[in-house]
mmCIF file of C-alpha atoms in Angstrom:
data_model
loop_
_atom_site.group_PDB
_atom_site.id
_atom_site.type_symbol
_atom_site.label_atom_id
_atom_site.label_comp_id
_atom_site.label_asym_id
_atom_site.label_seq_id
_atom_site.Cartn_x
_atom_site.Cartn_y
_atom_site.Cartn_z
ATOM 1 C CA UNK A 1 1.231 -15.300 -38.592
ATOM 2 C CA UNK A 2 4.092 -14.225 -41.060
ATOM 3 C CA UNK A 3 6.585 -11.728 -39.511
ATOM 4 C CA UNK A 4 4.191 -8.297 -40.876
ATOM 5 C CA UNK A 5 1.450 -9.862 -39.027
ATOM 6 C CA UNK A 6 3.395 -10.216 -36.007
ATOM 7 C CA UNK A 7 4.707 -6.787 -36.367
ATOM 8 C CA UNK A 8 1.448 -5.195 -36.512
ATOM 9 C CA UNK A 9 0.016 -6.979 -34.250
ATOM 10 C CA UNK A 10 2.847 -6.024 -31.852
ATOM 11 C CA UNK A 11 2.055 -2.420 -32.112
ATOM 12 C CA UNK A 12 -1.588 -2.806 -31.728
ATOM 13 C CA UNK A 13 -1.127 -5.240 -27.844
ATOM 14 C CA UNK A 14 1.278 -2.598 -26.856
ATOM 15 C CA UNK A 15 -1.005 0.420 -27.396
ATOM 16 C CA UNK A 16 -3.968 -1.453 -26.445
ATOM 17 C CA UNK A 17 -2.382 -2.424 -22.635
ATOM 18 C CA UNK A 18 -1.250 1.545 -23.158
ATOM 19 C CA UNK A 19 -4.609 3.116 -23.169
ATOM 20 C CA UNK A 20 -5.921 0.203 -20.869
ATOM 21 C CA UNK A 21 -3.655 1.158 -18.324
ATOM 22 C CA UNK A 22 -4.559 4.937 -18.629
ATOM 23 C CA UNK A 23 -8.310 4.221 -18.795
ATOM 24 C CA UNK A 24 -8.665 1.782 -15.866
ATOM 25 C CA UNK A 25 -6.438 4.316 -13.625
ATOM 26 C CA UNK A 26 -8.729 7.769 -14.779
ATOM 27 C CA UNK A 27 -11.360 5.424 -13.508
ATOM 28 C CA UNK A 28 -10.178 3.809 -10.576
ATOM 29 C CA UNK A 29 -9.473 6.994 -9.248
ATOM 30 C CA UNK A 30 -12.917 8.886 -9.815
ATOM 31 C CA UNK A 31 -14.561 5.343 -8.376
ATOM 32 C CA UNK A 32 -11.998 5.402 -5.220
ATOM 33 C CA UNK A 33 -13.085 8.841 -4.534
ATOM 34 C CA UNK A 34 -16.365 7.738 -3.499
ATOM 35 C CA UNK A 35 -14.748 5.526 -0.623
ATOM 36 C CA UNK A 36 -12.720 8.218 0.495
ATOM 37 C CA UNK A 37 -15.150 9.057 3.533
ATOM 38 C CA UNK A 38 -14.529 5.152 4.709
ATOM 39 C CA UNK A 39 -11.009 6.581 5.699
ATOM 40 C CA UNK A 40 -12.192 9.792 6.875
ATOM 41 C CA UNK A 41 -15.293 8.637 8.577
ATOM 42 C CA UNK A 42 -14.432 5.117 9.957
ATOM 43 C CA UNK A 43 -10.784 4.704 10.494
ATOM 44 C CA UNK A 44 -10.244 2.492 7.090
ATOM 45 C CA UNK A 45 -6.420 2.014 6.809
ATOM 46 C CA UNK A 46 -4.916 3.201 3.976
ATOM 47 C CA UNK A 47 -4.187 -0.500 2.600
ATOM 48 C CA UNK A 48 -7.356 -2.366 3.215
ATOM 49 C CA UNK A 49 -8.610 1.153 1.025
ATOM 50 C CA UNK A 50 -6.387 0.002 -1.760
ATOM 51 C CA UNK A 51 -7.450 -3.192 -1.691
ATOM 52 C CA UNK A 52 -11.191 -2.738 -1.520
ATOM 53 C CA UNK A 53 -10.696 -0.431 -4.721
ATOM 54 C CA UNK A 54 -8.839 -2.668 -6.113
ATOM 55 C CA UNK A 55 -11.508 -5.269 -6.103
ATOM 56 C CA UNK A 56 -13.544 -2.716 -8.721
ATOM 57 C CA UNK A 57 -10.930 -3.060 -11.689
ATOM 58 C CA UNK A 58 -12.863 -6.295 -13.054
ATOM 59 C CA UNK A 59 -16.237 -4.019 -13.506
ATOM 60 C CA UNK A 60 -14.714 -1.757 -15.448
ATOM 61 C CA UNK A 61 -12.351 -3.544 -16.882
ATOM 62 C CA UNK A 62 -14.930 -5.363 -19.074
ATOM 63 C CA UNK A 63 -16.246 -1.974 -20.691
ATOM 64 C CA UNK A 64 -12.918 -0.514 -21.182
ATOM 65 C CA UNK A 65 -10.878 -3.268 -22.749
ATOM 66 C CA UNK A 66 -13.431 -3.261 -25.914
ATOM 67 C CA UNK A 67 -13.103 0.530 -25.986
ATOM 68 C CA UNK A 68 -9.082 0.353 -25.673
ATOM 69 C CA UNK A 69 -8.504 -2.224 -28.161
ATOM 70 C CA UNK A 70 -10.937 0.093 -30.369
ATOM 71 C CA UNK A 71 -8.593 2.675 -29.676
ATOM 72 C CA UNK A 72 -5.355 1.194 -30.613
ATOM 73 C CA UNK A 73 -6.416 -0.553 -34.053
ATOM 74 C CA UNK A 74 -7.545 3.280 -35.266
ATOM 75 C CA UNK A 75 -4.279 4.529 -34.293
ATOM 76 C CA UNK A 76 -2.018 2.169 -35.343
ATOM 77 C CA UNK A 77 -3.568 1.604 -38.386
ATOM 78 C CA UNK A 78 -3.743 5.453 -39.226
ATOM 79 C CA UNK A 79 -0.070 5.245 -38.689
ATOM 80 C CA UNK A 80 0.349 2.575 -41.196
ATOM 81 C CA UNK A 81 -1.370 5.108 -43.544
ATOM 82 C CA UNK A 82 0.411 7.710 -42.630
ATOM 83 C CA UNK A 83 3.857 6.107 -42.780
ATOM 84 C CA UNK A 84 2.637 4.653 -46.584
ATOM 85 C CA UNK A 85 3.300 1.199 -45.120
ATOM 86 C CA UNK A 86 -0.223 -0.017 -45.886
ATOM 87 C CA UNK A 87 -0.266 1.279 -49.605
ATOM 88 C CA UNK A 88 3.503 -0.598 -49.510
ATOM 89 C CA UNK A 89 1.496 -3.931 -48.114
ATOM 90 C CA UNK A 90 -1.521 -3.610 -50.664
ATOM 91 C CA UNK A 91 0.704 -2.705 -53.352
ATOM 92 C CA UNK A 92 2.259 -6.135 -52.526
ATOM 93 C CA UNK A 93 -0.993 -8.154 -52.535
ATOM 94 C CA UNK A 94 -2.202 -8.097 -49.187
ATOM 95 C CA UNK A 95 -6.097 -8.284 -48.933
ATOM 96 C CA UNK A 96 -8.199 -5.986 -46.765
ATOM 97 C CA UNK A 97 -8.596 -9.736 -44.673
ATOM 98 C CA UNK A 98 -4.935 -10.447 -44.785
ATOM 99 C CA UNK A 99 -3.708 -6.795 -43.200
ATOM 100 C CA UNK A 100 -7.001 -7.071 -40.642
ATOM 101 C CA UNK A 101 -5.842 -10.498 -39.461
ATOM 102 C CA UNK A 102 -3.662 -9.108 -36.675
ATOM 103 C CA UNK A 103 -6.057 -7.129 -34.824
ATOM 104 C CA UNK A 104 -9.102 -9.720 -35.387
ATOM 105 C CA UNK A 105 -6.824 -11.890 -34.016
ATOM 106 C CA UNK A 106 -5.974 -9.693 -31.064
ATOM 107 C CA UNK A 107 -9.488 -8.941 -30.881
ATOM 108 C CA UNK A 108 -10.611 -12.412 -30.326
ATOM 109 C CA UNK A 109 -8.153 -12.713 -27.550
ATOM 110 C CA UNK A 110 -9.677 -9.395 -25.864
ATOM 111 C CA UNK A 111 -13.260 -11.368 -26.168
ATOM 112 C CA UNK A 112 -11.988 -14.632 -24.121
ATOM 113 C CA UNK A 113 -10.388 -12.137 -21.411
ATOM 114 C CA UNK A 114 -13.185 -9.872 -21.346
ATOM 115 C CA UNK A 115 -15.586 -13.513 -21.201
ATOM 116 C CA UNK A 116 -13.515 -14.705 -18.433
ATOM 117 C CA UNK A 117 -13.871 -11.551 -16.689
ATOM 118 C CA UNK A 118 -17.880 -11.866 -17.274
ATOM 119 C CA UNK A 119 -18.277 -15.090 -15.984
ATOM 120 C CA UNK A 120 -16.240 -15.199 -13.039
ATOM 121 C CA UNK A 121 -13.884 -12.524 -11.851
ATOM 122 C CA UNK A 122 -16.474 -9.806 -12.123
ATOM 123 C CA UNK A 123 -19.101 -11.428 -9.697
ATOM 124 C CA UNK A 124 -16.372 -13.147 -7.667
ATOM 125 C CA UNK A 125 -14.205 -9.896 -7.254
ATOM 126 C CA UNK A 126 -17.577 -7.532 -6.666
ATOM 127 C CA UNK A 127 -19.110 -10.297 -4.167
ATOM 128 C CA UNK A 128 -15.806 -9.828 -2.158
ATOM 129 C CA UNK A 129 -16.034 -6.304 -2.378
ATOM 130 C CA UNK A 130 -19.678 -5.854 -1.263
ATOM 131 C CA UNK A 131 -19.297 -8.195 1.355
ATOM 132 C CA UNK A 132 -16.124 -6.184 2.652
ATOM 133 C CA UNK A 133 -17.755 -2.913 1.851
ATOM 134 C CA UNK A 134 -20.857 -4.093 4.187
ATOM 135 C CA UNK A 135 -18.771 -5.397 7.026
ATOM 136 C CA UNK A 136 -16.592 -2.194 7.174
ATOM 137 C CA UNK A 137 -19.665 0.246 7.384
ATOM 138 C CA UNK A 138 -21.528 -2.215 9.859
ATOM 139 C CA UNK A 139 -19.230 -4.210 11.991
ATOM 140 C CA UNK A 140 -16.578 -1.936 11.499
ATOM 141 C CA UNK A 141 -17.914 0.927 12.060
ATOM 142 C CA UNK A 142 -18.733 0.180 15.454
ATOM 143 C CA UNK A 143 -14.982 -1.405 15.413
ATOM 144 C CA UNK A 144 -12.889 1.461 14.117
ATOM 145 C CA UNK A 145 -14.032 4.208 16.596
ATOM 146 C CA UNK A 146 -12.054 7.355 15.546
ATOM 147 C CA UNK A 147 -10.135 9.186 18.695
ATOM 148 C CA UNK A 148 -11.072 12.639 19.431
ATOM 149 C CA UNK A 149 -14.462 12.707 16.936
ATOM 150 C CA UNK A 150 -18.146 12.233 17.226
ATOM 151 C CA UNK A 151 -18.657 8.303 15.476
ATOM 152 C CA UNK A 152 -21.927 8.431 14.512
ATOM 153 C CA UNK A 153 -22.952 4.494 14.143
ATOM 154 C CA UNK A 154 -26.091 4.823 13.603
ATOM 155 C CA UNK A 155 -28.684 7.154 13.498
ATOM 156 C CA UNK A 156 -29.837 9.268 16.822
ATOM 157 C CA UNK A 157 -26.353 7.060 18.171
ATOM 158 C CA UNK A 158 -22.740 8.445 18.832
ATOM 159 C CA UNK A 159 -19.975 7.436 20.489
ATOM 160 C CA UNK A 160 -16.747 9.613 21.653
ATOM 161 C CA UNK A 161 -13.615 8.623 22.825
ATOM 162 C CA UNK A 162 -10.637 10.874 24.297
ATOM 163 C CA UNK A 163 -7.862 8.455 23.079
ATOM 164 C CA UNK A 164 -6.753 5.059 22.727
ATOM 165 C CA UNK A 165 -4.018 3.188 24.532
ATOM 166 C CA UNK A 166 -1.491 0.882 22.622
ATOM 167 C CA UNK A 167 -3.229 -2.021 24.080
ATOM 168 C CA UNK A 168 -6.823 -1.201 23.036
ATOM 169 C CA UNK A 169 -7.938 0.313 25.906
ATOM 170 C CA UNK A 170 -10.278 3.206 25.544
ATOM 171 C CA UNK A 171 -9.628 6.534 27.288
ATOM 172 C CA UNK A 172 -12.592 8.599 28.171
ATOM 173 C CA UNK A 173 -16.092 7.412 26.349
ATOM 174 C CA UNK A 174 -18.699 9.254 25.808
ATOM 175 C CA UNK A 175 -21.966 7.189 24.327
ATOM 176 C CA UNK A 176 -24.953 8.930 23.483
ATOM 177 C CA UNK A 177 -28.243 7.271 21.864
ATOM 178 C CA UNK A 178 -31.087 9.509 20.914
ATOM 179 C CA UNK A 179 -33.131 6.561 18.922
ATOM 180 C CA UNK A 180 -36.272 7.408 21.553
ATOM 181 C CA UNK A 181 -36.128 10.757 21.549
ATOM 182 C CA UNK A 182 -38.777 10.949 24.370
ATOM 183 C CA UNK A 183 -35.998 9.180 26.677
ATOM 184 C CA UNK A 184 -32.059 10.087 25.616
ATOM 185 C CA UNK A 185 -29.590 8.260 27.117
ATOM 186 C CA UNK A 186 -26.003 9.180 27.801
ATOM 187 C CA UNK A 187 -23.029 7.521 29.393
ATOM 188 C CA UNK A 188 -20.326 8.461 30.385
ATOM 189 C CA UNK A 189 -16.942 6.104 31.798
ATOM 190 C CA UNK A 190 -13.231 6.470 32.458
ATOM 191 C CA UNK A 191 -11.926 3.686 30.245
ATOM 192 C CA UNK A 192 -12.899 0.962 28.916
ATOM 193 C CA UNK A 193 -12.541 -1.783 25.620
ATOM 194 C CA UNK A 194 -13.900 -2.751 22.638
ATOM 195 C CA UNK A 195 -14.926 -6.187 22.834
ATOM 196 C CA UNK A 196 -15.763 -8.206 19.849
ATOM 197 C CA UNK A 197 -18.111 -11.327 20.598
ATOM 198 C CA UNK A 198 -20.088 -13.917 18.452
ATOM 199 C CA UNK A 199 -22.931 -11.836 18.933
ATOM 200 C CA UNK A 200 -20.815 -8.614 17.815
ATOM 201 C CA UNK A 201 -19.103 -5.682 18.949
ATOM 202 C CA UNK A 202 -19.854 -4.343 22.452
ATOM 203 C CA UNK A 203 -18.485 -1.785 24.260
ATOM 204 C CA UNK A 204 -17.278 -2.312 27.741
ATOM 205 C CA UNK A 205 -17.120 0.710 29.960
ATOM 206 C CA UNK A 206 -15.515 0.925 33.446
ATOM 207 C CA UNK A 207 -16.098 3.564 36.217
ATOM 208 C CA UNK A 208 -18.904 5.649 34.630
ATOM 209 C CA UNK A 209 -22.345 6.891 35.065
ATOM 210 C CA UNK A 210 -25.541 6.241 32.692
ATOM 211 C CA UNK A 211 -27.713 9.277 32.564
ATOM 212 C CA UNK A 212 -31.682 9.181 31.303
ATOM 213 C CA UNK A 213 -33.692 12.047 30.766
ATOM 214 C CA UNK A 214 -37.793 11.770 30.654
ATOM 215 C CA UNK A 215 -38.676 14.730 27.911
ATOM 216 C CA UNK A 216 -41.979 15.102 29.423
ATOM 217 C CA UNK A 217 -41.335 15.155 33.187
ATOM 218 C CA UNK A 218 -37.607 16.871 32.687
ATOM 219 C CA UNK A 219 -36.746 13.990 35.292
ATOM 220 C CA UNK A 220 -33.194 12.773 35.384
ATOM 221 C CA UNK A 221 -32.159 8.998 36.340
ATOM 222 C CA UNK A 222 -28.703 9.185 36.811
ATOM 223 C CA UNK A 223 -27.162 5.396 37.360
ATOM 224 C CA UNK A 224 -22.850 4.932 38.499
ATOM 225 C CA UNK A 225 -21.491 1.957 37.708
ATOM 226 C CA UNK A 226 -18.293 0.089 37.830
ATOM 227 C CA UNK A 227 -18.814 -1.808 34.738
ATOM 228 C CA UNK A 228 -21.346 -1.407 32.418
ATOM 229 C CA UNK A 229 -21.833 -3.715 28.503
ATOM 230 C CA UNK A 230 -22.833 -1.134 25.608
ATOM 231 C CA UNK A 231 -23.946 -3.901 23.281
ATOM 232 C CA UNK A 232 -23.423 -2.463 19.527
ATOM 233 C CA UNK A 233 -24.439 -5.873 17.782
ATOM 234 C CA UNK A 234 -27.538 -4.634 17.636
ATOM 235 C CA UNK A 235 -26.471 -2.045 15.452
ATOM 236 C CA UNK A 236 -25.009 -4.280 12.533
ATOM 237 C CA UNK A 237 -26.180 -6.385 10.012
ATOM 238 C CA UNK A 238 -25.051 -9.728 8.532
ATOM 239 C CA UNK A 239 -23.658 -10.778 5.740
ATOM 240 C CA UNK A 240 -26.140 -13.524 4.766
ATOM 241 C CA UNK A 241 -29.244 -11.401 6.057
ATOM 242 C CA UNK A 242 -28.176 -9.029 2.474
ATOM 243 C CA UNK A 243 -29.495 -9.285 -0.683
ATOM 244 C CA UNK A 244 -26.697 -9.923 -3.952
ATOM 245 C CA UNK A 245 -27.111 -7.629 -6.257
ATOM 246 C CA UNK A 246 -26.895 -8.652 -9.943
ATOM 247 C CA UNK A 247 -23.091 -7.752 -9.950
ATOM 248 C CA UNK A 248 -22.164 -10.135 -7.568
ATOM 249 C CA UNK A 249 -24.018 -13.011 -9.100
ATOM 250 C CA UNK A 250 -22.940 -15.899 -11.253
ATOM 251 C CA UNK A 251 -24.272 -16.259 -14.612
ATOM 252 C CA UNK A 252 -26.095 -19.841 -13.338
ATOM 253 C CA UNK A 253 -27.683 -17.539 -10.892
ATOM 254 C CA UNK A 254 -28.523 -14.564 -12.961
ATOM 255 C CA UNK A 255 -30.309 -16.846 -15.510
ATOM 256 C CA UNK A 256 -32.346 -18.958 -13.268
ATOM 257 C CA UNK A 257 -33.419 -16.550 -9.983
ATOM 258 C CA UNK A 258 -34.569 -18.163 -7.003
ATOM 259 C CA UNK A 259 -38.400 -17.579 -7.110
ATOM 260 C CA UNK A 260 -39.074 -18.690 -3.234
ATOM 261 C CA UNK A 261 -36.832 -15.755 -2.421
ATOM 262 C CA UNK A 262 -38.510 -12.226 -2.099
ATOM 263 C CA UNK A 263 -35.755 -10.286 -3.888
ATOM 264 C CA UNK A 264 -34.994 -12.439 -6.671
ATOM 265 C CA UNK A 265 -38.833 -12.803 -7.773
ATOM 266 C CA UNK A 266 -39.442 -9.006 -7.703
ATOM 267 C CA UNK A 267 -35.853 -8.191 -9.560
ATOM 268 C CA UNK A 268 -36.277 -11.489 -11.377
ATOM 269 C CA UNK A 269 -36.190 -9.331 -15.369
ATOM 270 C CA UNK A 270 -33.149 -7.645 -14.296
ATOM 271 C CA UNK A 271 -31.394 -10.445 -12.974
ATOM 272 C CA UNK A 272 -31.788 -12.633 -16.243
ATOM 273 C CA UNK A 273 -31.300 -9.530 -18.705
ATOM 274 C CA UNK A 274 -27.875 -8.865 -16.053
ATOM 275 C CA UNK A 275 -27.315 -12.631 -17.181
ATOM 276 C CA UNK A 276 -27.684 -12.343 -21.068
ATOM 277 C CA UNK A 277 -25.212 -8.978 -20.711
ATOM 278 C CA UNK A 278 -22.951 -11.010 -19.109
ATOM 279 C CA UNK A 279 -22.813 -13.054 -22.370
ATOM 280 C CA UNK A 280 -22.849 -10.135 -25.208
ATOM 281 C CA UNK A 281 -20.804 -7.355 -23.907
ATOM 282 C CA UNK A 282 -17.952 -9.603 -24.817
ATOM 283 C CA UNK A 283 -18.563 -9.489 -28.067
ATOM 284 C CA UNK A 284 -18.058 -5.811 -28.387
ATOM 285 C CA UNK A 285 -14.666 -5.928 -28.391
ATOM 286 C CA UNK A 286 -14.869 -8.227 -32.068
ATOM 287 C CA UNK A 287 -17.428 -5.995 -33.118
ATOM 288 C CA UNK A 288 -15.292 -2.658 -32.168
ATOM 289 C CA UNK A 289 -12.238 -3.782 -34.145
ATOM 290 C CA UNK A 290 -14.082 -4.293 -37.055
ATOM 291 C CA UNK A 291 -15.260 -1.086 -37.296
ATOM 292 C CA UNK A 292 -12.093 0.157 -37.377
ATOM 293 C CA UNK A 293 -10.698 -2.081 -39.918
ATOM 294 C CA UNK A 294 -13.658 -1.603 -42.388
ATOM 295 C CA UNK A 295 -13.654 2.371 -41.735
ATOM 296 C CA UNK A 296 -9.848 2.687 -42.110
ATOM 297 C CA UNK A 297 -9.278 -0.194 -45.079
ATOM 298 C CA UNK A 298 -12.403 -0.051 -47.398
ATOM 299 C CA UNK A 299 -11.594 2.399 -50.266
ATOM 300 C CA UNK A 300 -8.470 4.272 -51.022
ATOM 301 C CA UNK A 301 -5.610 5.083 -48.871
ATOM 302 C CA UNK A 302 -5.532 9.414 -48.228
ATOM 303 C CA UNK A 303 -2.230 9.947 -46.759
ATOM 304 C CA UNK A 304 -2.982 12.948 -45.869
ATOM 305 C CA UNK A 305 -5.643 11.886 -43.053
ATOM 306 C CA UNK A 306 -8.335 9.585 -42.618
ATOM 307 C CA UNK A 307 -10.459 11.816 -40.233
ATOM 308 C CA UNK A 308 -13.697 11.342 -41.726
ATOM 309 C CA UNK A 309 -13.453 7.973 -41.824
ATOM 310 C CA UNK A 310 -12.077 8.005 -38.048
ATOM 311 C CA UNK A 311 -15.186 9.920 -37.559
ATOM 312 C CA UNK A 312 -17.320 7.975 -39.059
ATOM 313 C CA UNK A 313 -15.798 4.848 -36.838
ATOM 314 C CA UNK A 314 -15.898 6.877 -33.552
ATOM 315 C CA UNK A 315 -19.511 7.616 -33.978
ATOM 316 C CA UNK A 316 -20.180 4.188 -35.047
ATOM 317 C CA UNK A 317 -19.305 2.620 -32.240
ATOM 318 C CA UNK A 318 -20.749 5.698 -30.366
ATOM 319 C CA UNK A 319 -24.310 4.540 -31.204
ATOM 320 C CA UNK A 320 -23.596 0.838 -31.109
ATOM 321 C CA UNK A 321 -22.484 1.543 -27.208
ATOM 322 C CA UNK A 322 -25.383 4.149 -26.300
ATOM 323 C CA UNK A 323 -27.832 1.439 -28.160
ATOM 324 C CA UNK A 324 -26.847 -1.286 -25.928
ATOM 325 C CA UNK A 325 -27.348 0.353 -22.349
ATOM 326 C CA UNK A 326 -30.835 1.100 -23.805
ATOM 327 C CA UNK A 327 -31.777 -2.171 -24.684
ATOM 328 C CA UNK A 328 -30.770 -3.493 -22.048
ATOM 329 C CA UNK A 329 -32.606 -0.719 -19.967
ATOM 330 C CA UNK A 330 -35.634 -1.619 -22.255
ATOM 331 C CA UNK A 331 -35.105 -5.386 -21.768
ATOM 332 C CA UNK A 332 -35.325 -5.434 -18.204
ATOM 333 C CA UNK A 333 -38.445 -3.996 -18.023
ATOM 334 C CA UNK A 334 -39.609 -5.754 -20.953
ATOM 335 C CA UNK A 335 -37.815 -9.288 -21.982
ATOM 336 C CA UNK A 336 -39.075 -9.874 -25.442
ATOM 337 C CA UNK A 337 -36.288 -6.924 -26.104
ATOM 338 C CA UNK A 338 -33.398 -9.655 -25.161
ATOM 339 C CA UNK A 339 -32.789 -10.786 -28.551
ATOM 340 C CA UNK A 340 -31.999 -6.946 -29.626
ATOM 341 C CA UNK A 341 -29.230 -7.017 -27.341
ATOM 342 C CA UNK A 342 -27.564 -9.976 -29.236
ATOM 343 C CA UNK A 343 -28.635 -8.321 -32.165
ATOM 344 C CA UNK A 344 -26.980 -4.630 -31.694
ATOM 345 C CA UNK A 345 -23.663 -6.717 -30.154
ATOM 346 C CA UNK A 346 -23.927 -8.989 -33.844
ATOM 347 C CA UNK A 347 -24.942 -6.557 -36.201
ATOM 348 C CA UNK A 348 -21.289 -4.504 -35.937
ATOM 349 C CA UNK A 349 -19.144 -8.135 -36.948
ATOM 350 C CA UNK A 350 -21.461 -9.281 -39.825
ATOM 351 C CA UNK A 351 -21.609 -5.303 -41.268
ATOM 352 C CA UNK A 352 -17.884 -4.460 -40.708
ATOM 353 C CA UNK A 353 -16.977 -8.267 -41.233
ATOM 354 C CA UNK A 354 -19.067 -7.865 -44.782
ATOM 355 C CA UNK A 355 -17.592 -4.257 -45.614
ATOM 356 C CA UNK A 356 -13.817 -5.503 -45.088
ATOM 357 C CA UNK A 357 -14.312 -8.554 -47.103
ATOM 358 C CA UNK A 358 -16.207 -7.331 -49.943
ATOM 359 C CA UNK A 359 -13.586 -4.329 -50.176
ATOM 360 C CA UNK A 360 -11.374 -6.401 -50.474
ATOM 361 C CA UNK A 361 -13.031 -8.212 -53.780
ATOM 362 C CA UNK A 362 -13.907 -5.126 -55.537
ATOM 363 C CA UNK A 363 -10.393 -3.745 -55.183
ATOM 364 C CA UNK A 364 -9.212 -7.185 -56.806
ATOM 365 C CA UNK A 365 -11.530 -6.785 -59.243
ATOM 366 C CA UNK A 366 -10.915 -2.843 -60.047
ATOM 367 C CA UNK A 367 -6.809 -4.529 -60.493
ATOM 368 C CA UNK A 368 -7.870 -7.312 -62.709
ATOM 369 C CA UNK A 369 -10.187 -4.876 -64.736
ATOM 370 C CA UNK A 370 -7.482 -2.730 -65.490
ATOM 371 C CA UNK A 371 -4.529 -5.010 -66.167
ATOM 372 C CA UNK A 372 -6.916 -6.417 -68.592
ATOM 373 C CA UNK A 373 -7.800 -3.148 -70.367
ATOM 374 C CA UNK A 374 -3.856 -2.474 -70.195
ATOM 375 C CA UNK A 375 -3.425 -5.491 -72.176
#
């Protein structure tokens, strides 16, 4: 790459990480929102919050990168209209090919990072986050009991405590479970600890009363104790008892479900079309930056604006994006549509591809025609 094509190219990496950067935060932020309650509601510290988020950037990063890099080729190379720099590189001999090469180029490194991102951090960052997000409202929620508030760990079951002691201990607990609502239970205890075991979090109460009321009869069994085992295992999953979602899958395993399993044979056509999206939406990024370079390089240079052809770009790759999610909404339910979503992710780099090449001729031409006439 000569030192123009290194130039441009410059420009387009630095606004690309630019709107990247802005993107992925608007994002991240409206998707943290919806964890917010984990830090209200169970006790989540303010880091392992950050971190769980932080585990979503590879899902999104894989639709905005294509949209970013889209981004930055129509605005830098608008600016090289603009500033008369293109006509100043045509003028010198530069093909349509020739001043695209930069941001192809670019945009062929975009498609390894955003295939790389497909294939393994995606699953591998939302598997860790799933399985985190499940432990934290299961096992932790028994775990990170709130002081002064009403934890509700499961439905018709809540547990109260006063405060808690540097050391763990548990001031004044208050356990209530309504799950048969002909018999509620309440106890009541001093202190006590939350004990984690191999069979899972139980809460151990010391110097306390267990009180049972028959609905029926109005009869009250009232039981004092001096230590008394709340078991709250019983209230939690596990991790390998839960299904993977298509997210958290590898590509070996979206292609090729596991047909003995329950899950995988009834999601089994949206498991394999997850599997062949995992190996197009890569190629949007290629297809993207075309569209950009045949909308903004094919014809004439206007220096004073190129919005229609911006337009026309921005709407182009507005129906190349809404066409995907529908074939692949369409393919899932039926998966003779698979080969459209190759199709809609191919058809915008042979087009574009065709349109900035064969501008490129006729231009060459249109010179040669006229040099000839002038002669």
């Amino acid at each position: 790459m000569n030192s123009i094509g290194r130039y441009i190219f410059r420009q387009i990496f630095e606004a690309t990480v630019f709107v990247t950067i802005a993107l992925a935060c608007a994002v991240w932020l409206t998707q943290s929102l919806r964890y917010v309650e984990l830090i209200v509601n169970r006790g989540l510290s303010i880091g392992l919050f950050g971190y769980l988020t932080v585990l979503l950037l590879p899902t999104f990063l894989l639709v905005i990168l294509p949209i970013s890099l889209f981004c930055a080729t129509l605005f830098i190379y608008n600016k090289l209209v603009s500033d008369s720099e293109l006509v100043v590189l045509r003028a010198a001999g530069l093909s349509n090919m020739a001043l695209g090469r930069p941001a192809i180029l670019l945009g062929l490194g975009v498609v390894a990072v955003c295939y790389s991102l497909s294939l393994y951090f995606l699953p591998a960052s939302f598997r860790q986050f799933k399985d985190l997000e499940y432990t934290i409202r299961n096992d932790y929620s028994a775990i990170l009991l709130q002081e002064g508030a009403f934890n509700s760990i499961n439905d018709g079951l809540t547990v109260y405590v006063r405060s808690r002691e540097s050391n763990g201990e548990l001031l004044g607990i208050l356990v209530h479970d309504n799950r048969d609502a002909a018999k509620p239970v309440t106890m009541m205890a001093e202190r006590g600890a939350l004990v984690v075991t191999d069979e899972g979090p139980r809460v151990l109460m010391i110097h306390g009363n267990r009180q049972e009321v028959q609905r029926e009869s109005g009869q009250l069994s009232l039981l004092y104790f001096d230590r008394y085992t709340f078991d709250l295992g019983q209230f939690t999953g596990r991790l390998e008892s839960r299904w993977r979602t298509p997210e958290e899958r590898y590509l070996d395993e979206l292609l090729w479900p596991d047909y003995d399993n329950e899950g995988d044979a009834y999601y089994a056509n949206k498991l394999i079309t997850e599997g062949h999206q995992r190996l197009v939406a890569p190629l949007y990024a290629l297809g993207f930056v075309l569209i950009a370079l045949a909308s903004l390089l094919s014809g004439e240079f206007d220096r004073r604006g190129q919005t229609k052809r911006i337009a026309v770009a921005v709407g182009a790759v507005v129906v190349v994006q809404a066409a995907g999610i529908a074939i692949q909404n369409l393919a899932a339910k039926h998966m003779d549509a698979i080969p459209l979503m190759y199709l809609n992710a191919a058809l915008p780099i042979l087009v574009s591809g065709f349109i900035l090449a064969r501008g490129g001729r006729l231009r060459a031409a249109r010179g040669l025609s006229a040099a000839t006439d002038a002669a």
